[in-house]
Short mmCIF file of C-alpha atoms in Angstrom, two decimals:
data_model
loop_
_atom_site.label_atom_id
_atom_site.label_comp_id
_atom_site.label_asym_id
_atom_site.label_seq_id
_atom_site.Cartn_x
_atom_site.Cartn_y
_atom_site.Cartn_z
CA PRO A 1 -15.01 7.54 -14.00
CA VAL A 2 -11.79 7.25 -12.15
CA THR A 3 -13.44 6.34 -8.69
CA GLU A 4 -15.34 3.13 -10.33
CA ASP A 5 -11.52 0.98 -10.18
CA HIS A 6 -9.55 3.49 -8.30
CA PRO A 7 -12.43 4.22 -5.16
CA TYR A 8 -9.52 5.93 -2.80
CA TYR A 9 -8.88 9.82 -2.88
CA PHE A 10 -5.51 11.06 -0.95
CA GLY A 11 -5.37 14.43 -2.75
CA GLU A 12 -3.65 16.71 -5.39
CA GLY A 13 -5.71 13.94 -8.19
CA LEU A 14 -4.51 10.95 -6.81
CA TYR A 15 -6.60 7.90 -6.87
CA MET A 16 -5.82 4.40 -5.61
CA SER A 17 -7.45 1.19 -5.53
CA MET A 18 -6.81 0.11 -1.68
CA LYS A 19 -7.16 2.29 1.18
CA VAL A 20 -5.24 -0.31 3.40
CA LEU A 21 -2.43 -2.36 2.34
CA PRO A 22 -3.68 -5.71 3.88
CA PHE A 23 -1.06 -8.08 4.57
CA ALA A 24 -2.63 -12.36 5.95
CA ASN A 25 -0.23 -14.33 7.77
CA GLN A 26 0.76 -17.25 5.67
CA GLY A 27 3.74 -18.29 7.25
CA ILE A 28 6.97 -17.37 7.96
CA GLY A 29 9.19 -16.58 4.58
CA VAL A 30 6.06 -17.35 2.55
CA ALA A 31 5.38 -13.91 0.30
CA GLN A 32 1.66 -12.49 -0.04
CA LYS A 33 2.11 -10.12 -3.49
CA PHE A 34 -0.79 -8.03 -5.20
CA VAL A 35 -1.06 -5.17 -7.31
CA LEU A 36 -2.13 -1.78 -6.44
CA ARG A 37 -3.49 0.67 -8.81
CA LEU A 38 -2.97 4.06 -8.81
CA ALA A 39 -4.71 6.98 -10.65
CA ASN A 40 -3.37 10.84 -11.81
CA ASN A 41 -6.60 12.07 -12.61
CA THR A 42 -4.81 15.70 -13.76
CA SER A 43 -4.33 17.22 -16.71
CA LYS A 44 -0.28 17.41 -15.11
CA PRO A 45 2.86 14.60 -14.83
CA MET A 46 2.29 13.64 -10.86
CA LYS A 47 5.15 12.52 -8.98
CA VAL A 48 4.52 9.68 -5.83
CA ASN A 49 6.49 9.03 -3.63
CA LEU A 50 6.12 6.78 -0.58
CA GLN A 51 8.36 6.54 2.13
CA LYS A 52 7.40 3.61 5.05
CA LYS A 53 7.21 4.78 8.76
CA PRO A 54 8.50 3.53 10.37
CA PHE A 55 11.26 2.21 7.55
CA ASN A 56 10.48 -1.85 6.75
CA LYS A 57 12.82 -3.34 4.83
CA VAL A 58 10.81 -6.70 3.95
CA LEU A 59 7.73 -4.44 2.40
CA LYS A 60 8.50 -4.06 -1.04
CA ILE A 61 6.46 -1.50 -3.11
CA PRO A 62 8.45 1.01 -5.18
CA ALA A 63 9.83 4.74 -3.52
CA GLU A 64 8.71 6.38 -6.25
CA ILE A 65 5.60 6.37 -8.94
CA THR A 66 5.85 8.55 -12.14
CA LEU A 67 1.93 8.59 -13.80
CA LYS A 68 1.06 10.65 -17.36
CA PRO A 69 -1.96 12.97 -16.98
CA LEU A 70 -4.71 11.11 -16.65
CA GLU A 71 -2.72 7.60 -16.84
CA ARG A 72 -3.68 4.97 -14.75
CA LYS A 73 -0.68 2.56 -13.10
CA GLU A 74 -0.34 -1.03 -11.55
CA VAL A 75 2.74 -1.70 -8.97
CA LYS A 76 3.11 -4.40 -7.54
CA VAL A 77 3.72 -4.85 -3.84
CA SER A 78 5.00 -7.92 -2.15
CA TYR A 79 5.39 -9.17 1.68
CA ALA A 80 7.12 -12.23 3.42
CA TYR A 81 6.67 -12.61 6.95
CA PRO A 82 10.26 -12.65 9.02
CA LYS A 83 8.89 -14.20 12.13
CA HIS A 84 5.75 -14.81 13.85
CA TYR A 85 3.78 -12.27 15.29
CA SER A 86 1.10 -13.20 17.35
CA TYR A 87 -0.31 -9.28 17.41
CA ASP A 88 -1.70 -7.20 13.93
CA ARG A 89 0.87 -4.31 13.84
CA TYR A 90 0.87 -1.30 11.60
CA ILE A 91 2.98 0.96 9.35
CA TRP A 92 1.99 3.77 7.32
CA LEU A 93 2.94 4.83 3.64
CA ASP A 94 3.44 8.66 3.93
CA ILE A 95 2.63 9.74 0.43
CA LYS A 96 3.72 13.16 -1.50
CA VAL A 97 2.31 13.88 -4.57
CA ASN A 98 4.71 16.66 -6.68
CA GLY A 99 6.60 17.31 -3.43
CA LYS A 100 2.86 17.91 -1.58
CA LYS A 101 2.30 15.56 0.87
CA VAL A 102 -1.74 14.49 1.21
CA LYS A 103 -3.30 11.36 2.81
CA PRO A 104 -1.33 8.26 3.80
CA MET A 105 -2.05 5.00 3.91
CA LYS A 106 -2.06 2.37 6.42
CA VAL A 107 -0.37 -1.17 5.85
CA ARG A 108 -1.62 -3.68 8.02
CA PHE A 109 0.02 -7.04 9.43
CA PHE A 110 -2.36 -9.91 10.36
CA GLY A 111 -0.94 -11.59 13.30
CA ASP A 112 -1.35 -15.35 14.34
CA LYS A 113 -3.94 -14.81 16.03
CA ASN A 114 -6.21 -14.21 12.62
CA VAL A 115 -4.42 -17.33 11.07
CA LEU A 116 -7.75 -20.15 10.83
CA HIS A 117 -5.95 -23.59 11.91
CA MET A 118 -7.40 -26.13 9.90
CA LYS A 119 -6.89 -29.94 11.53
#
């Protein structure tokens, strides 16, 4: 079943592998990359639109993803910290499936307070 590797339901037949996109603080300019898996669990084609709120130039994620009926797809996501932040920050991805708004996805950027300091 789709829920084995895409456990989070966002609405209108869209499932994803993550509920929150977490980016650990790895230093200025160091990119953290991973794969986000999406699944269309319907018998109709699906167009997924992702809009960053507020807009963020450094987060790299496709703005639009097209899925065939019952298709599963992987997209690359990346972020590189432009400067140090001592606090955690958040933005949201507003998601639309075939033009209809579904649950948003939180994007969390961890601040320096969460970095493990080794001596």
